[in-house]
Amino acid sequence: MFAFIVRRLLQFIPTILGISLIMFLLLNLIPGNAALSSAGRLELAPEVVEQIKAELGLDKPIVQRYVQYITRLAQGDMGQSYLRRYDVSEVVFSRLGATLKLAFAAISIALLIGVPLGFFAALKQGTWMDMLLTVVAVGGVSIPQFWLGILLMYFFGFMLHLLPTSGYGNGSLANLVLPALTLGLGYTAMLARITRAAVIEVLTSDYVRTARAKGLSELAINVRHVFRNAFVLILTTAGLLFGSLIGQTVVVERLFSWPGIGSLVVEAIFQRDIPVAQGCLLVIIFVFLTVNLLVDILYRAINPQIDFE
Amino acid sequence: MNLNMLKCLAFAAIVGFAGTAQAADSGGEFNFVAPYDGSILSLDPHKTSKQQDLLVTNNIFRSLYMWSAEHRKPMLELANLESVSDDGLTYTYKLHADMMFHNGRAMKASDIVYSYERMLSMKPVSPNAGHIQIIQGAKAFESGGADHVEGLSVLDDLRFSITLNDRVDPAYYFYRPGTAIVPQEAVEAAGDEFGLSPVGSGPFKFEEWVKGSEVKLSKFDNYFEAQKPYLDKLNFKILQEGSTRDIAFRANELDAILVEASQYPQYKADPSYSEHLVEVAEMFTRLISWNADYAPLSDKKVRQAISYAIDEDTINKKFLKGKAYNPVGWLPSTSEAFDANGKGFGYDVEKAKALMAEAGYADGFELEILGTANKSYGVGVAEVVGQYLSKIGITVTTQQLEGGILYDKLVAGDFQGIIWSFGSGVEPLKALKRWHSTTANDSGNYVKYNNPEYDALLDKAQNTNDEQKRVEYLQAADRIFADDAAVWLFNYNKAVLAVQPWVHGIEPVAIEIMYQDFADVWVDANSPRAK
């Protein structure tokens, strides 16, 4: 196990290097003037623009800039924000916590609601309850987050005055509920569908039939055999969903004024604040890789038969 | 139309100033918004020129002058003017004796010099350094040719003088929030992180910045104006989505919000809020820039025909829901040189057709208009313009581009028409100089406008000491520019704030309605956040 973790961690390095090269090229090839954007206004004299370009190092060839970037990155230096004029790490890590919190809350909602619903639907396969849950799940996947967020905000914030309509509120639970629900409900529906499919597959397997033949109770079969085996697929999906969640919080973050990394990366790209965009994407990729590694480790905990070698 | 505009302004002024006539209540908390795109980037006023940042720093810091909504021009804030030299170049000031920074130190004349020199010596250059470059020796200092700015002198602890390169009114340069005065020791102690924990001399002290979410300020007890500020706490919530702001405001979580064009009719029609709208013609003029290098557009008759063929009044009323003022020239109605008797082209398709025929384009031509996705001055408007122009044979195609790309095209002259919004204030001569033939095509005069008569009028305005004559020259120049139709003048932005009934002292600030001076704002006992 230890050797596996070390090997996977070492694999991070070429992965991050490869992605950083693609990311650097793409971000630096976007049309638009980073120097002007860094000055924050239009209509600067051309010589001032050139001066800013030189001060930001934008007048150097792209290869030289990339080598410089990677060298600094290896030393733990993500550079300085063009616009904020302080360290990128300060900018990025000040926003990462809020996104992780939102993503954890959303995936927790998805797991706590979606998995039991999917399980129940599978057990009641073909009944009206299964049909109803399927319709609700498909509806849940289809609702645009923006629209759902506004509805929740209007109902719970404006009509009932139960929860704050938006904002971070120093990280209070009340402020987390609506954005987490908005983000989590779509994933709840997705997990419910996947759980249903996984459970139905397990239910038709030989070992479940054998367990029944042995006279085990339905509860014991469901807990010991069905859920445990179906959970490998559910966990894989939840792990992948969590990774993608980190990069897909932008709509909810913007709508609820949630200070996360998703809205920051989009904002940085539009503002041509390339160092911040690079920093955000790098952190998102790192979180994605780490979550995948954790999921692989958890496989082993759930099913010791899985051989990492 | 102009009468209506003046009525609106008068109404806005009444709404804005009504509160200050009553005895103000002290205490309470105020939740305002930072509504523009993007997070707050820095609270160091010298390192940013973003409105989103400066609307906050405007209340933490003070500049030598401040914009006065009442006088519609900048007024002295930190000091009194002691004298102006005979040649009109050297201004001598004396700081108010009781002016304090938030760290407890009294402001000195040397702070003014330090602040201005800091802006000029920063690497990368301060985006606001241009305002300081009117001081004699500023450019030499900036380029490293001098170790101090020749035109800045400390006379004693409170007195200082500023010598300018040209006879210009320094108020229009030193009122900018980006030229605020900062305390040297606090800046040097914080280094690059001064923008994360700013120390100013404004009515509110910095408390906390939750990045991407809000900035919290608290009352500065030693603020130099007696009994001000009234509020104990001031919070700026970063809310970029109009619908989020709308719901939060109606849920009474916010005390005032910026109203978008799509929301404007609902607020106007809602009796709970219609009495509490603060409206002003902001100093931005929306336009379509025509590229004079594109053969059909090089002909004045064609450009005039376009102006006759488009009914901007209907577009402003229907498409922008009335949240705009019809234009009569480049200068907006809040400019001191606005021509209240001016008239636009009006809507006259027959006249437009006749002009097209005279110019040899009776069969029309193809025209591409570029724009951003902005709802008030983007490709959506260009599509409507295209419908009007099809009546005189012009086939319009539109292309939506991201702002940075659009700007590159504008500077490079790589366009036929671009719809956008440009600043058209504050100092009218400076605003009109954008179109002076000596202004570089890639730093303002993008349409390569060149009319010697226009240039001569601006030069006369610059050289006269007679204030009335100056305004007359400026108005005459603006009429010539409008008649040449080098751009299609679309509207002046009508900025609107919806304000809760318990709020008093919000003002129609024409330079940018979000630049509220919260030293004057207070909330009465009906506020859910009173005391």
mmCIF file of N, CA and C in Angstrom, chain B residues 447-525:
data_model
loop_
_atom_site.group_PDB
_atom_site.id
_atom_site.type_symbol
_atom_site.label_atom_id
_atom_site.label_comp_id
_atom_site.label_asym_id
_atom_site.label_seq_id
_atom_site.Cartn_x
_atom_site.Cartn_y
_atom_site.Cartn_z
ATOM 1 N N VAL B 447 -11.314 57.067 -33.692
ATOM 2 C CA VAL B 447 -11.985 57.237 -34.991
ATOM 3 C C VAL B 447 -11.203 58.193 -35.900
ATOM 4 N N LYS B 448 -10.042 58.613 -35.431
ATOM 5 C CA LYS B 448 -9.161 59.507 -36.197
ATOM 6 C C LYS B 448 -9.887 60.799 -36.576
ATOM 7 N N TYR B 449 -10.634 61.309 -35.629
ATOM 8 C CA TYR B 449 -11.380 62.546 -35.899
ATOM 9 C C TYR B 449 -10.409 63.698 -36.075
ATOM 10 N N ASN B 450 -10.640 64.502 -37.101
ATOM 11 C CA ASN B 450 -9.726 65.615 -37.375
ATOM 12 C C ASN B 450 -10.515 66.741 -38.016
ATOM 13 N N ASN B 451 -10.820 67.764 -37.216
ATOM 14 C CA ASN B 451 -11.528 68.922 -37.733
ATOM 15 C C ASN B 451 -10.843 70.160 -37.158
ATOM 16 N N PRO B 452 -10.131 70.915 -38.009
ATOM 17 C CA PRO B 452 -9.360 72.079 -37.526
ATOM 18 C C PRO B 452 -10.230 73.080 -36.759
ATOM 19 N N GLU B 453 -11.478 73.209 -37.175
ATOM 20 C CA GLU B 453 -12.372 74.162 -36.504
ATOM 21 C C GLU B 453 -12.608 73.709 -35.052
ATOM 22 N N TYR B 454 -12.788 72.409 -34.909
ATOM 23 C CA TYR B 454 -12.995 71.815 -33.570
ATOM 24 C C TYR B 454 -11.745 72.027 -32.714
ATOM 25 N N ASP B 455 -10.580 71.726 -33.302
ATOM 26 C CA ASP B 455 -9.309 71.882 -32.583
ATOM 27 C C ASP B 455 -9.140 73.324 -32.111
ATOM 28 N N ALA B 456 -9.453 74.270 -33.016
ATOM 29 C CA ALA B 456 -9.241 75.688 -32.696
ATOM 30 C C ALA B 456 -10.111 76.115 -31.515
ATOM 31 N N LEU B 457 -11.340 75.634 -31.485
ATOM 32 C CA LEU B 457 -12.241 75.997 -30.383
ATOM 33 C C LEU B 457 -11.720 75.447 -29.045
ATOM 34 N N LEU B 458 -11.209 74.227 -29.073
ATOM 35 C CA LEU B 458 -10.654 73.659 -27.838
ATOM 36 C C LEU B 458 -9.417 74.435 -27.396
ATOM 37 N N ASP B 459 -8.594 74.819 -28.361
ATOM 38 C CA ASP B 459 -7.390 75.574 -28.011
ATOM 39 C C ASP B 459 -7.769 76.915 -27.394
ATOM 40 N N LYS B 460 -8.817 77.532 -27.952
ATOM 41 C CA LYS B 460 -9.283 78.803 -27.385
ATOM 42 C C LYS B 460 -9.792 78.595 -25.962
ATOM 43 N N ALA B 461 -10.534 77.529 -25.760
ATOM 44 C CA ALA B 461 -11.071 77.246 -24.425
ATOM 45 C C ALA B 461 -9.935 77.058 -23.421
ATOM 46 N N GLN B 462 -8.861 76.448 -23.883
ATOM 47 C CA GLN B 462 -7.714 76.196 -22.993
ATOM 48 C C GLN B 462 -7.042 77.502 -22.587
ATOM 49 N N ASN B 463 -7.025 78.455 -23.515
ATOM 50 C CA ASN B 463 -6.224 79.649 -23.272
ATOM 51 C C ASN B 463 -6.995 80.812 -22.673
ATOM 52 N N THR B 464 -8.301 80.711 -22.570
ATOM 53 C CA THR B 464 -9.045 81.850 -22.040
ATOM 54 C C THR B 464 -9.141 81.801 -20.515
ATOM 55 N N ASN B 465 -9.203 82.990 -19.918
ATOM 56 C CA ASN B 465 -9.414 83.073 -18.466
ATOM 57 C C ASN B 465 -10.873 83.353 -18.150
ATOM 58 N N ASP B 466 -11.643 83.648 -19.193
ATOM 59 C CA ASP B 466 -13.065 83.992 -19.017
ATOM 60 C C ASP B 466 -13.873 82.685 -18.949
ATOM 61 N N GLU B 467 -14.426 82.401 -17.793
ATOM 62 C CA GLU B 467 -15.109 81.126 -17.570
ATOM 63 C C GLU B 467 -16.299 80.942 -18.516
ATOM 64 N N GLN B 468 -17.045 82.042 -18.732
ATOM 65 C CA GLN B 468 -18.218 81.939 -19.596
ATOM 66 C C GLN B 468 -17.815 81.658 -21.044
ATOM 67 N N LYS B 469 -16.771 82.371 -21.490
ATOM 68 C CA LYS B 469 -16.273 82.161 -22.864
ATOM 69 C C LYS B 469 -15.809 80.704 -23.023
ATOM 70 N N ARG B 470 -15.136 80.244 -21.995
ATOM 71 C CA ARG B 470 -14.600 78.886 -22.048
ATOM 72 C C ARG B 470 -15.733 77.881 -22.299
ATOM 73 N N VAL B 471 -16.806 78.053 -21.537
ATOM 74 C CA VAL B 471 -17.941 77.140 -21.700
ATOM 75 C C VAL B 471 -18.541 77.277 -23.100
ATOM 76 N N GLU B 472 -18.618 78.507 -23.596
ATOM 77 C CA GLU B 472 -19.181 78.726 -24.946
ATOM 78 C C GLU B 472 -18.339 78.030 -26.013
ATOM 79 N N TYR B 473 -17.008 78.158 -25.875
ATOM 80 C CA TYR B 473 -16.121 77.496 -26.854
ATOM 81 C C TYR B 473 -16.321 75.976 -26.803
ATOM 82 N N LEU B 474 -16.413 75.468 -25.582
ATOM 83 C CA LEU B 474 -16.561 74.009 -25.429
ATOM 84 C C LEU B 474 -17.884 73.532 -26.028
ATOM 85 N N GLN B 475 -18.939 74.311 -25.784
ATOM 86 C CA GLN B 475 -20.249 73.914 -26.326
ATOM 87 C C GLN B 475 -20.243 73.967 -27.852
ATOM 88 N N ALA B 476 -19.585 74.990 -28.388
ATOM 89 C CA ALA B 476 -19.526 75.112 -29.857
ATOM 90 C C ALA B 476 -18.748 73.929 -30.438
ATOM 91 N N ALA B 477 -17.657 73.577 -29.774
ATOM 92 C CA ALA B 477 -16.860 72.439 -30.257
ATOM 93 C C ALA B 477 -17.689 71.156 -30.199
ATOM 94 N N ASP B 478 -18.422 70.994 -29.119
ATOM 95 C CA ASP B 478 -19.232 69.770 -28.962
ATOM 96 C C ASP B 478 -20.305 69.697 -30.051
ATOM 97 N N ARG B 479 -20.869 70.850 -30.416
ATOM 98 C CA ARG B 479 -21.896 70.860 -31.486
ATOM 99 C C ARG B 479 -21.277 70.420 -32.814
ATOM 100 N N ILE B 480 -20.044 70.899 -33.074
ATOM 101 C CA ILE B 480 -19.366 70.525 -34.329
ATOM 102 C C ILE B 480 -19.113 69.020 -34.357
ATOM 103 N N PHE B 481 -18.638 68.505 -33.222
ATOM 104 C CA PHE B 481 -18.346 67.060 -33.149
ATOM 105 C C PHE B 481 -19.606 66.235 -33.400
ATOM 106 N N ALA B 482 -20.698 66.671 -32.750
ATOM 107 C CA ALA B 482 -21.961 65.930 -32.911
ATOM 108 C C ALA B 482 -22.425 65.997 -34.372
ATOM 109 N N ASP B 483 -22.287 67.162 -34.993
ATOM 110 C CA ASP B 483 -22.765 67.335 -36.371
ATOM 111 C C ASP B 483 -21.912 66.528 -37.360
ATOM 112 N N ASP B 484 -20.635 66.382 -37.069
ATOM 113 C CA ASP B 484 -19.768 65.601 -37.959
ATOM 114 C C ASP B 484 -20.080 64.107 -37.887
ATOM 115 N N ALA B 485 -20.796 63.713 -36.856
ATOM 116 C CA ALA B 485 -21.236 62.324 -36.699
ATOM 117 C C ALA B 485 -20.089 61.322 -36.838
ATOM 118 N N ALA B 486 -18.932 61.696 -36.293
ATOM 119 C CA ALA B 486 -17.788 60.774 -36.346
ATOM 120 C C ALA B 486 -18.101 59.502 -35.570
ATOM 121 N N VAL B 487 -19.015 59.631 -34.628
ATOM 122 C CA VAL B 487 -19.514 58.470 -33.893
ATOM 123 C C VAL B 487 -21.042 58.579 -33.856
ATOM 124 N N TRP B 488 -21.708 57.454 -33.678
ATOM 125 C CA TRP B 488 -23.149 57.531 -33.432
ATOM 126 C C TRP B 488 -23.341 57.643 -31.925
ATOM 127 N N LEU B 489 -23.893 58.773 -31.503
ATOM 128 C CA LEU B 489 -24.112 58.996 -30.076
ATOM 129 C C LEU B 489 -25.399 58.291 -29.673
ATOM 130 N N PHE B 490 -25.279 57.407 -28.737
ATOM 131 C CA PHE B 490 -26.394 56.548 -28.355
ATOM 132 C C PHE B 490 -27.101 57.079 -27.105
ATOM 133 N N ASN B 491 -26.377 57.213 -26.031
ATOM 134 C CA ASN B 491 -26.999 57.762 -24.815
ATOM 135 C C ASN B 491 -25.955 58.108 -23.765
ATOM 136 N N TYR B 492 -26.440 58.788 -22.715
ATOM 137 C CA TYR B 492 -25.648 58.954 -21.497
ATOM 138 C C TYR B 492 -26.240 57.964 -20.499
ATOM 139 N N ASN B 493 -25.365 57.288 -19.804
ATOM 140 C CA ASN B 493 -25.857 56.278 -18.867
ATOM 141 C C ASN B 493 -26.669 56.916 -17.739
ATOM 142 N N LYS B 494 -27.845 56.351 -17.503
ATOM 143 C CA LYS B 494 -28.609 56.760 -16.325
ATOM 144 C C LYS B 494 -28.303 55.728 -15.228
ATOM 145 N N ALA B 495 -27.522 56.149 -14.248
ATOM 146 C CA ALA B 495 -27.197 55.244 -13.146
ATOM 147 C C ALA B 495 -28.280 55.386 -12.083
ATOM 148 N N VAL B 496 -28.697 54.250 -11.542
ATOM 149 C CA VAL B 496 -29.811 54.264 -10.579
ATOM 150 C C VAL B 496 -29.434 53.452 -9.346
ATOM 151 N N LEU B 497 -29.634 54.045 -8.188
ATOM 152 C CA LEU B 497 -29.512 53.307 -6.931
ATOM 153 C C LEU B 497 -30.899 53.195 -6.319
ATOM 154 N N ALA B 498 -31.278 51.980 -5.920
ATOM 155 C CA ALA B 498 -32.508 51.810 -5.123
ATOM 156 C C ALA B 498 -32.072 51.843 -3.659
ATOM 157 N N VAL B 499 -32.771 52.637 -2.891
ATOM 158 C CA VAL B 499 -32.355 52.901 -1.512
ATOM 159 C C VAL B 499 -33.508 52.550 -0.579
ATOM 160 N N GLN B 500 -33.205 51.916 0.542
ATOM 161 C CA GLN B 500 -34.266 51.581 1.498
ATOM 162 C C GLN B 500 -34.826 52.870 2.121
ATOM 163 N N PRO B 501 -36.089 52.844 2.526
ATOM 164 C CA PRO B 501 -36.711 54.068 3.030
ATOM 165 C C PRO B 501 -36.021 54.648 4.272
ATOM 166 N N TRP B 502 -35.275 53.819 5.011
ATOM 167 C CA TRP B 502 -34.659 54.307 6.251
ATOM 168 C C TRP B 502 -33.277 54.924 6.024
ATOM 169 N N VAL B 503 -32.860 54.946 4.754
ATOM 170 C CA VAL B 503 -31.520 55.455 4.444
ATOM 171 C C VAL B 503 -31.577 56.933 4.066
ATOM 172 N N HIS B 504 -30.606 57.703 4.537
ATOM 173 C CA HIS B 504 -30.544 59.139 4.235
ATOM 174 C C HIS B 504 -29.124 59.525 3.826
ATOM 175 N N GLY B 505 -29.044 60.435 2.864
ATOM 176 C CA GLY B 505 -27.734 60.984 2.516
ATOM 177 C C GLY B 505 -27.074 60.368 1.299
ATOM 178 N N ILE B 506 -27.726 59.405 0.651
ATOM 179 C CA ILE B 506 -27.168 58.866 -0.594
ATOM 180 C C ILE B 506 -27.312 59.931 -1.690
ATOM 181 N N GLU B 507 -26.263 60.124 -2.466
ATOM 182 C CA GLU B 507 -26.256 61.246 -3.407
ATOM 183 C C GLU B 507 -26.117 60.794 -4.867
ATOM 184 N N PRO B 508 -26.641 61.623 -5.788
ATOM 185 C CA PRO B 508 -26.482 61.301 -7.216
ATOM 186 C C PRO B 508 -25.088 61.694 -7.703
ATOM 187 N N VAL B 509 -24.124 60.828 -7.514
ATOM 188 C CA VAL B 509 -22.728 61.139 -7.847
ATOM 189 C C VAL B 509 -22.499 60.876 -9.340
ATOM 190 N N ALA B 510 -22.293 61.953 -10.079
ATOM 191 C CA ALA B 510 -22.251 61.821 -11.542
ATOM 192 C C ALA B 510 -20.990 61.144 -12.050
ATOM 193 N N ILE B 511 -19.903 61.215 -11.304
ATOM 194 C CA ILE B 511 -18.668 60.589 -11.821
ATOM 195 C C ILE B 511 -18.776 59.073 -11.792
ATOM 196 N N GLU B 512 -19.538 58.563 -10.878
ATOM 197 C CA GLU B 512 -19.770 57.117 -10.718
ATOM 198 C C GLU B 512 -20.661 56.988 -9.487
ATOM 199 N N ILE B 513 -21.872 56.566 -9.719
ATOM 200 C CA ILE B 513 -22.855 56.633 -8.631
ATOM 201 C C ILE B 513 -22.452 55.758 -7.435
ATOM 202 N N MET B 514 -21.582 54.776 -7.692
ATOM 203 C CA MET B 514 -21.150 53.915 -6.592
ATOM 204 C C MET B 514 -20.102 54.583 -5.702
ATOM 205 N N TYR B 515 -19.542 55.716 -6.157
ATOM 206 C CA TYR B 515 -18.551 56.419 -5.330
ATOM 207 C C TYR B 515 -19.272 57.257 -4.276
ATOM 208 N N GLN B 516 -19.998 56.594 -3.394
ATOM 209 C CA GLN B 516 -20.721 57.306 -2.341
ATOM 210 C C GLN B 516 -19.761 57.668 -1.214
ATOM 211 N N ASP B 517 -19.924 58.872 -0.683
ATOM 212 C CA ASP B 517 -19.145 59.281 0.481
ATOM 213 C C ASP B 517 -19.996 58.979 1.716
ATOM 214 N N PHE B 518 -19.661 57.893 2.406
ATOM 215 C CA PHE B 518 -20.506 57.449 3.526
ATOM 216 C C PHE B 518 -20.297 58.269 4.803
ATOM 217 N N ALA B 519 -19.452 59.278 4.739
ATOM 218 C CA ALA B 519 -19.339 60.176 5.897
ATOM 219 C C ALA B 519 -20.684 60.861 6.137
ATOM 220 N N ASP B 520 -21.451 61.065 5.057
ATOM 221 C CA ASP B 520 -22.710 61.815 5.153
ATOM 222 C C ASP B 520 -23.946 60.928 5.258
ATOM 223 N N VAL B 521 -23.772 59.629 5.189
ATOM 224 C CA VAL B 521 -24.938 58.730 5.121
ATOM 225 C C VAL B 521 -25.333 58.257 6.523
ATOM 226 N N TRP B 522 -26.630 58.197 6.777
ATOM 227 C CA TRP B 522 -27.108 57.688 8.069
ATOM 228 C C TRP B 522 -28.400 56.913 7.890
ATOM 229 N N VAL B 523 -28.709 56.103 8.901
ATOM 230 C CA VAL B 523 -29.951 55.321 8.832
ATOM 231 C C VAL B 523 -30.811 55.685 10.045
ATOM 232 N N ASP B 524 -32.119 55.714 9.825
ATOM 233 C CA ASP B 524 -33.000 56.061 10.946
ATOM 234 C C ASP B 524 -33.417 54.791 11.694
ATOM 235 N N ALA B 525 -34.282 54.985 12.686
ATOM 236 C CA ALA B 525 -34.613 53.885 13.606
ATOM 237 C C ALA B 525 -35.350 52.741 12.921
#
